């Protein structure tokens, strides 16, 4: 049977001169193009003209396709508001509009996370420099209220302080955690707060071990879903000296608690009970605390974790898709929206990537 090569040959197909076979090839090509468009739904997107270069570290939905976004190196304390339209079928952002920066007039405090509480129509922003979470109006002004932070969090290192924050509108609770275990701990402490902004107990979470000593690792965000589930965003980064070959591994986990009620320590509600173990083998980067306490992996309040999704990015000579994803939120049921920290578009190499992902309802 005779055939001729052409455009179809590029796709590994043959263009037959007989009509039935030609129709079959058309069908196969159409299916291939449909499949290609479906698989690119998870592709990263950037809006460099609309979105200022930044160090984006947190994002939360406000409703009506509007999102509050913090950048940890902004000139002063505050947040951006972006209008982001998302095509839920194609799982892609169709447009982004910058509605401006809302400043409180205070100095920058390394804003790492942000969440919205619908009942008060206010925002809460976590700062890693002071390890505090303040409440803000929608125009960026502080209300004078803040989460009543336990001492063990307030005293955390400024480099590994509060990194993640979210609000569960079903349980009416805030959740926050640090980027890595505190000195002397082998596990992360996820602290809860009630609507009265007071501590409400917490539980422990075991982050992934580093892929190797060359990888920086940690938790970068928490996300409370509309169905009551709590997600944890973990990422591991490897950045060679020459930058080319930089890699990131991004994983989203669902937190699973046997008892949905957050456990309290009746003797000290601010600090969960911790058994002694001075060796601290699971966290060599954090030496044992002076009192020799770490969190045991066998603790009854240790949450289980279930991997929801994983993806990787990389920087090569021909591709600049490396991304350090630090912000995570749920724009609508079944979808997640992530934002990356580009270090202010570092030397024109890194980019302010956004990514839409689909998850099970």
Tab-separated table of C-alpha atoms in Angstrom:
chain	number	residue	atom	x	y	z
A	1	UNK	CA	0.000	0.000	0.000
A	2	UNK	CA	1.402	3.355	-0.943
A	3	UNK	CA	1.752	6.238	1.484
A	4	UNK	CA	3.620	9.499	1.633
A	5	UNK	CA	5.367	11.238	4.504
A	6	UNK	CA	4.531	14.760	5.486
A	7	UNK	CA	3.261	16.596	8.534
A	8	UNK	CA	1.710	13.325	9.705
A	9	UNK	CA	5.144	11.752	9.784
A	10	UNK	CA	6.185	14.202	12.475
A	11	UNK	CA	3.605	12.620	14.758
A	12	UNK	CA	4.639	9.096	13.826
A	13	UNK	CA	1.627	8.638	11.557
A	14	UNK	CA	1.404	7.864	7.861
A	15	UNK	CA	-0.825	9.587	5.383
A	16	UNK	CA	-2.437	6.914	3.282
A	17	UNK	CA	-3.764	7.690	-0.107
A	18	UNK	CA	-6.759	5.416	0.398
A	19	UNK	CA	-9.676	7.263	1.960
A	20	UNK	CA	-10.539	4.786	4.792
A	21	UNK	CA	-7.003	4.718	6.121
A	22	UNK	CA	-6.694	8.474	5.757
A	23	UNK	CA	-9.820	8.939	7.901
A	24	UNK	CA	-8.388	6.633	10.527
A	25	UNK	CA	-5.232	8.684	10.681
A	26	UNK	CA	-7.239	11.879	11.044
A	27	UNK	CA	-9.052	10.321	13.995
A	28	UNK	CA	-5.783	9.224	15.605
A	29	UNK	CA	-4.238	12.647	15.104
A	30	UNK	CA	-7.269	14.353	16.653
A	31	UNK	CA	-7.092	12.028	19.639
A	32	UNK	CA	-3.368	12.776	19.999
A	33	UNK	CA	-3.961	16.535	19.973
A	34	UNK	CA	-6.792	16.171	22.521
A	35	UNK	CA	-4.555	14.084	24.753
A	36	UNK	CA	-1.748	16.635	24.411
A	37	UNK	CA	-4.060	19.485	25.446
A	38	UNK	CA	-5.259	17.451	28.442
A	39	UNK	CA	-1.770	16.622	29.658
A	40	UNK	CA	-0.717	20.269	29.489
A	41	UNK	CA	-3.435	21.188	31.998
A	42	UNK	CA	-0.849	20.878	34.758
A	43	UNK	CA	1.575	23.164	32.955
A	44	UNK	CA	3.035	26.139	34.814
A	45	UNK	CA	1.905	29.591	33.802
A	46	UNK	CA	3.360	33.057	34.229
A	47	UNK	CA	1.967	36.562	33.847
A	48	UNK	CA	5.076	38.740	33.911
A	49	UNK	CA	3.381	41.836	32.531
A	50	UNK	CA	0.501	41.759	34.989
A	51	UNK	CA	2.259	40.286	38.039
A	52	UNK	CA	5.130	42.288	39.599
A	53	UNK	CA	8.383	40.464	40.251
A	54	UNK	CA	8.216	39.175	43.789
A	55	UNK	CA	8.993	36.667	46.476
A	56	UNK	CA	5.492	35.250	46.647
A	57	UNK	CA	5.062	33.043	49.685
A	58	UNK	CA	1.334	32.785	50.414
A	59	UNK	CA	-2.051	33.046	48.709
A	60	UNK	CA	-5.700	32.794	49.767
A	61	UNK	CA	-9.042	33.258	47.965
A	62	UNK	CA	-11.291	36.201	48.852
A	63	UNK	CA	-14.208	35.245	46.615
A	64	UNK	CA	-15.292	36.503	43.180
A	65	UNK	CA	-11.969	35.347	41.640
A	66	UNK	CA	-9.971	37.685	43.882
A	67	UNK	CA	-6.914	36.511	45.855
A	68	UNK	CA	-4.718	38.046	48.527
A	69	UNK	CA	-1.019	37.281	48.040
A	70	UNK	CA	1.969	38.024	50.273
A	71	UNK	CA	5.542	38.582	49.115
A	72	UNK	CA	8.106	38.153	51.879
A	73	UNK	CA	10.469	40.821	50.530
A	74	UNK	CA	7.918	43.565	49.939
A	75	UNK	CA	8.962	47.088	50.815
A	76	UNK	CA	6.564	47.175	53.774
A	77	UNK	CA	3.984	45.097	55.622
A	78	UNK	CA	0.938	44.223	53.504
A	79	UNK	CA	-0.363	42.117	50.628
A	80	UNK	CA	-1.282	42.191	46.946
A	81	UNK	CA	-4.776	41.593	45.601
A	82	UNK	CA	-4.973	39.785	42.248
A	83	UNK	CA	-8.011	38.964	40.154
A	84	UNK	CA	-7.359	35.492	38.725
A	85	UNK	CA	-9.815	33.820	36.344
A	86	UNK	CA	-9.493	30.028	36.112
A	87	UNK	CA	-10.946	27.665	33.515
A	88	UNK	CA	-11.907	24.699	35.691
A	89	UNK	CA	-12.388	22.378	32.706
A	90	UNK	CA	-8.958	22.982	31.205
A	91	UNK	CA	-7.446	23.585	34.655
A	92	UNK	CA	-5.716	26.738	33.477
A	93	UNK	CA	-5.595	30.413	34.395
A	94	UNK	CA	-7.151	32.493	31.640
A	95	UNK	CA	-6.353	35.962	32.996
A	96	UNK	CA	-4.683	37.780	35.883
A	97	UNK	CA	-5.141	41.399	36.927
A	98	UNK	CA	-3.144	43.187	39.608
A	99	UNK	CA	-5.513	45.264	41.780
A	100	UNK	CA	-2.666	46.768	43.783
A	101	UNK	CA	-0.758	46.455	47.026
A	102	UNK	CA	-2.507	47.022	50.354
A	103	UNK	CA	-0.015	48.310	52.912
A	104	UNK	CA	-0.433	48.648	56.667
A	105	UNK	CA	2.301	51.273	56.818
A	106	UNK	CA	4.399	49.022	59.070
A	107	UNK	CA	7.836	47.631	58.219
A	108	UNK	CA	8.259	44.344	56.390
A	109	UNK	CA	8.406	41.365	58.749
A	110	UNK	CA	9.058	38.567	56.235
A	111	UNK	CA	5.410	37.757	55.477
A	112	UNK	CA	5.215	34.047	54.711
A	113	UNK	CA	1.536	33.089	54.759
A	114	UNK	CA	-1.945	34.573	54.584
A	115	UNK	CA	-5.497	33.348	55.179
A	116	UNK	CA	-9.002	34.808	55.023
A	117	UNK	CA	-11.752	34.433	57.654
A	118	UNK	CA	-15.157	34.954	55.994
A	119	UNK	CA	-17.091	35.541	59.233
A	120	UNK	CA	-15.112	38.704	60.039
A	121	UNK	CA	-14.148	39.535	56.453
A	122	UNK	CA	-10.575	39.980	57.605
A	123	UNK	CA	-7.179	38.577	56.680
A	124	UNK	CA	-4.488	37.101	58.899
A	125	UNK	CA	-0.829	37.362	57.885
A	126	UNK	CA	2.055	35.390	59.409
A	127	UNK	CA	5.508	36.945	59.713
A	128	UNK	CA	8.591	34.773	60.076
A	129	UNK	CA	10.752	37.582	61.422
A	130	UNK	CA	8.599	38.203	64.511
A	131	UNK	CA	6.665	34.877	64.535
A	132	UNK	CA	3.378	36.712	64.937
A	133	UNK	CA	0.057	36.540	63.064
A	134	UNK	CA	-1.804	39.869	62.832
A	135	UNK	CA	-5.337	40.536	61.637
A	136	UNK	CA	-5.916	42.975	58.743
A	137	UNK	CA	-8.848	44.617	57.059
A	138	UNK	CA	-9.318	44.094	53.335
A	139	UNK	CA	-7.654	47.441	52.660
A	140	UNK	CA	-4.493	46.348	54.496
A	141	UNK	CA	-4.872	48.055	57.869
A	142	UNK	CA	-4.185	46.164	61.090
A	143	UNK	CA	-7.183	45.736	63.366
A	144	UNK	CA	-5.101	45.571	66.546
A	145	UNK	CA	-5.869	41.868	67.067
A	146	UNK	CA	-3.560	38.907	66.588
A	147	UNK	CA	-3.346	35.190	67.340
A	148	UNK	CA	-2.221	34.596	70.923
A	149	UNK	CA	1.011	32.854	70.050
A	150	UNK	CA	2.446	30.193	72.380
A	151	UNK	CA	5.943	30.968	73.634
A	152	UNK	CA	7.485	27.936	71.926
A	153	UNK	CA	6.509	29.373	68.521
A	154	UNK	CA	7.356	32.982	69.328
A	155	UNK	CA	10.881	31.918	70.281
A	156	UNK	CA	11.473	29.963	67.061
A	157	UNK	CA	14.417	30.857	64.823
A	158	UNK	CA	13.751	33.710	62.426
A	159	UNK	CA	15.071	31.542	59.587
A	160	UNK	CA	12.762	28.638	60.383
A	161	UNK	CA	9.850	30.368	62.077
A	162	UNK	CA	6.188	30.471	61.062
A	163	UNK	CA	5.965	29.424	57.437
A	164	UNK	CA	2.434	28.117	56.913
A	165	UNK	CA	-1.029	29.345	57.929
A	166	UNK	CA	-4.608	28.545	56.950
A	167	UNK	CA	-8.170	28.921	58.239
A	168	UNK	CA	-10.690	26.077	58.343
A	169	UNK	CA	-14.111	27.682	57.908
A	170	UNK	CA	-15.868	24.412	58.796
A	171	UNK	CA	-14.100	23.781	62.113
A	172	UNK	CA	-13.642	27.530	62.705
A	173	UNK	CA	-9.971	27.012	63.465
A	174	UNK	CA	-6.666	28.442	62.342
A	175	UNK	CA	-3.715	26.114	61.754
A	176	UNK	CA	-0.078	27.133	61.520
A	177	UNK	CA	3.338	25.528	61.608
A	178	UNK	CA	7.023	26.284	61.153
A	179	UNK	CA	9.057	25.411	58.088
A	180	UNK	CA	11.103	22.766	59.884
A	181	UNK	CA	11.036	21.096	63.328
A	182	UNK	CA	12.017	23.341	66.194
A	183	UNK	CA	15.420	22.841	67.842
A	184	UNK	CA	15.271	19.622	69.819
A	185	UNK	CA	12.243	18.288	67.894
A	186	UNK	CA	12.140	15.588	65.235
A	187	UNK	CA	8.578	16.432	64.143
A	188	UNK	CA	6.671	19.551	63.216
A	189	UNK	CA	4.105	20.934	65.633
A	190	UNK	CA	0.903	22.003	63.885
A	191	UNK	CA	-0.745	24.461	66.247
A	192	UNK	CA	-4.483	25.207	66.199
A	193	UNK	CA	-6.309	28.370	67.283
A	194	UNK	CA	-10.013	28.934	67.882
A	195	UNK	CA	-12.068	31.810	66.509
A	196	UNK	CA	-11.347	33.717	69.724
A	197	UNK	CA	-7.678	33.712	68.554
A	198	UNK	CA	-6.602	31.602	71.544
A	199	UNK	CA	-4.458	28.431	71.229
A	200	UNK	CA	-6.563	25.280	70.857
A	201	UNK	CA	-4.103	22.421	71.154
A	202	UNK	CA	-2.393	20.819	68.216
A	203	UNK	CA	-0.794	17.697	66.802
A	204	UNK	CA	2.505	16.503	65.376
A	205	UNK	CA	3.448	15.928	61.743
A	206	UNK	CA	6.466	14.113	60.356
A	207	UNK	CA	7.882	15.852	57.263
A	208	UNK	CA	9.685	13.919	54.567
A	209	UNK	CA	13.351	13.178	55.065
A	210	UNK	CA	15.628	15.036	52.633
A	211	UNK	CA	16.344	13.209	49.383
A	212	UNK	CA	20.012	13.812	50.116
A	213	UNK	CA	22.145	16.251	52.077
A	214	UNK	CA	22.265	18.440	48.972
A	215	UNK	CA	18.533	19.153	49.172
A	216	UNK	CA	16.948	21.935	51.213
A	217	UNK	CA	13.635	20.665	52.548
A	218	UNK	CA	10.674	21.868	54.561
A	219	UNK	CA	6.955	22.570	54.773
A	220	UNK	CA	5.964	25.707	52.905
A	221	UNK	CA	2.172	25.872	53.323
A	222	UNK	CA	-0.999	24.507	54.913
A	223	UNK	CA	-4.350	24.523	53.119
A	224	UNK	CA	-7.795	23.846	54.622
A	225	UNK	CA	-10.182	22.528	51.979
A	226	UNK	CA	-13.878	23.331	51.781
A	227	UNK	CA	-14.723	19.718	52.700
A	228	UNK	CA	-12.777	19.920	55.969
A	229	UNK	CA	-9.556	18.209	54.871
A	230	UNK	CA	-6.182	19.709	55.754
A	231	UNK	CA	-3.344	19.663	53.217
A	232	UNK	CA	0.388	20.144	53.729
A	233	UNK	CA	2.675	21.423	50.976
A	234	UNK	CA	6.231	20.077	51.210
A	235	UNK	CA	9.046	20.871	48.821
A	236	UNK	CA	12.673	19.892	48.446
A	237	UNK	CA	15.155	22.016	46.521
A	238	UNK	CA	18.604	21.388	45.129
A	239	UNK	CA	20.446	24.387	43.701
A	240	UNK	CA	23.988	23.756	42.383
A	241	UNK	CA	26.583	26.489	42.579
A	242	UNK	CA	26.194	27.283	38.867
A	243	UNK	CA	22.368	27.175	39.222
A	244	UNK	CA	21.925	25.124	36.020
A	245	UNK	CA	20.532	21.765	37.014
A	246	UNK	CA	18.521	23.154	39.945
A	247	UNK	CA	15.639	20.844	40.870
A	248	UNK	CA	12.528	20.972	43.002
A	249	UNK	CA	10.330	18.138	44.227
A	250	UNK	CA	6.854	19.278	45.291
A	251	UNK	CA	4.479	17.032	47.246
A	252	UNK	CA	1.001	17.719	48.607
A	253	UNK	CA	-0.161	15.544	51.498
A	254	UNK	CA	-3.497	15.123	53.190
A	255	UNK	CA	-3.335	15.077	56.996
A	256	UNK	CA	-5.140	12.118	58.522
A	257	UNK	CA	-6.079	12.144	62.213
A	258	UNK	CA	-7.659	9.111	63.876
A	259	UNK	CA	-9.495	11.489	66.208
A	260	UNK	CA	-10.776	14.571	64.356
A	261	UNK	CA	-10.833	16.547	67.606
A	262	UNK	CA	-7.584	18.422	68.138
A	263	UNK	CA	-5.910	17.005	71.269
A	264	UNK	CA	-4.882	19.290	74.119
A	265	UNK	CA	-2.269	18.878	76.808
A	266	UNK	CA	-4.304	19.483	79.972
A	267	UNK	CA	-1.243	20.471	82.010
A	268	UNK	CA	0.012	23.036	79.517
A	269	UNK	CA	-2.246	23.849	76.559
A	270	UNK	CA	0.503	25.881	74.909
A	271	UNK	CA	3.086	23.111	74.675
A	272	UNK	CA	2.143	19.493	73.871
A	273	UNK	CA	3.554	16.757	76.077
A	274	UNK	CA	6.949	15.593	74.761
A	275	UNK	CA	8.836	12.476	75.921
A	276	UNK	CA	12.570	12.659	76.489
A	277	UNK	CA	15.024	11.506	73.854
A	278	UNK	CA	18.296	13.460	73.743
A	279	UNK	CA	19.718	11.692	70.689
A	280	UNK	CA	17.432	13.337	68.142
A	281	UNK	CA	18.524	11.049	65.274
A	282	UNK	CA	15.848	12.197	62.831
A	283	UNK	CA	16.889	15.831	62.655
A	284	UNK	CA	20.679	16.297	62.598
A	285	UNK	CA	20.268	19.917	61.510
A	286	UNK	CA	18.591	20.807	64.803
A	287	UNK	CA	20.589	19.786	67.880
A	288	UNK	CA	18.759	18.583	70.967
A	289	UNK	CA	17.292	21.338	73.111
A	290	UNK	CA	18.950	22.057	76.462
A	291	UNK	CA	16.242	20.082	78.241
A	292	UNK	CA	16.793	17.101	75.945
A	293	UNK	CA	13.195	16.959	74.736
A	294	UNK	CA	12.089	15.917	71.268
A	295	UNK	CA	8.788	14.688	69.910
A	296	UNK	CA	8.581	10.918	69.700
A	297	UNK	CA	7.326	9.365	66.479
A	298	UNK	CA	5.126	7.060	68.552
A	299	UNK	CA	3.170	9.969	70.055
A	300	UNK	CA	-0.595	9.398	70.156
A	301	UNK	CA	-1.143	12.804	68.535
A	302	UNK	CA	1.076	12.131	65.526
A	303	UNK	CA	-0.934	12.694	62.339
A	304	UNK	CA	-0.680	10.286	59.450
A	305	UNK	CA	-0.154	11.653	55.946
A	306	UNK	CA	-1.429	10.524	52.566
A	307	UNK	CA	0.246	11.654	49.348
A	308	UNK	CA	-2.225	13.406	47.045
A	309	UNK	CA	0.118	14.472	44.263
A	310	UNK	CA	3.743	15.050	43.373
A	311	UNK	CA	5.522	16.880	40.579
A	312	UNK	CA	9.025	18.147	39.825
A	313	UNK	CA	10.559	21.185	38.167
A	314	UNK	CA	14.039	21.809	36.806
A	315	UNK	CA	16.325	24.523	35.476
A	316	UNK	CA	18.313	23.575	32.382
A	317	UNK	CA	20.097	25.412	29.579
A	318	UNK	CA	16.924	25.267	27.495
A	319	UNK	CA	14.192	25.412	30.150
A	320	UNK	CA	13.591	27.841	32.997
A	321	UNK	CA	10.723	25.993	34.654
A	322	UNK	CA	12.383	25.557	38.044
A	323	UNK	CA	9.949	26.734	40.735
A	324	UNK	CA	10.035	26.981	44.514
A	325	UNK	CA	6.337	26.714	45.328
A	326	UNK	CA	5.502	28.343	48.659
A	327	UNK	CA	1.832	29.341	48.394
A	328	UNK	CA	-1.159	26.995	48.146
A	329	UNK	CA	-4.923	27.511	48.250
A	330	UNK	CA	-8.175	26.025	46.962
A	331	UNK	CA	-9.771	28.368	44.389
A	332	UNK	CA	-12.785	26.066	43.924
A	333	UNK	CA	-13.717	22.477	44.785
A	334	UNK	CA	-11.499	19.970	43.034
A	335	UNK	CA	-8.726	22.440	42.202
A	336	UNK	CA	-5.582	23.741	43.884
A	337	UNK	CA	-3.689	26.918	43.013
A	338	UNK	CA	0.035	27.256	43.749
A	339	UNK	CA	2.328	30.288	43.547
A	340	UNK	CA	6.135	30.220	43.440
A	341	UNK	CA	8.808	32.389	45.038
A	342	UNK	CA	11.120	33.552	42.234
A	343	UNK	CA	13.421	35.573	44.505
A	344	UNK	CA	12.318	38.670	42.616
A	345	UNK	CA	12.995	36.872	39.301
A	346	UNK	CA	16.557	36.111	40.330
A	347	UNK	CA	18.991	37.460	37.697
A	348	UNK	CA	16.312	37.142	35.026
A	349	UNK	CA	16.449	33.344	35.330
A	350	UNK	CA	13.644	32.472	37.734
A	351	UNK	CA	10.019	33.259	37.064
A	352	UNK	CA	6.860	33.900	39.076
A	353	UNK	CA	5.166	30.632	38.224
A	354	UNK	CA	1.538	29.783	38.946
A	355	UNK	CA	0.108	26.295	38.702
A	356	UNK	CA	-3.419	24.836	38.799
A	357	UNK	CA	-3.809	21.219	39.910
A	358	UNK	CA	-6.801	18.925	40.070
A	359	UNK	CA	-7.535	16.789	43.143
A	360	UNK	CA	-10.312	14.400	44.146
A	361	UNK	CA	-13.304	15.987	45.839
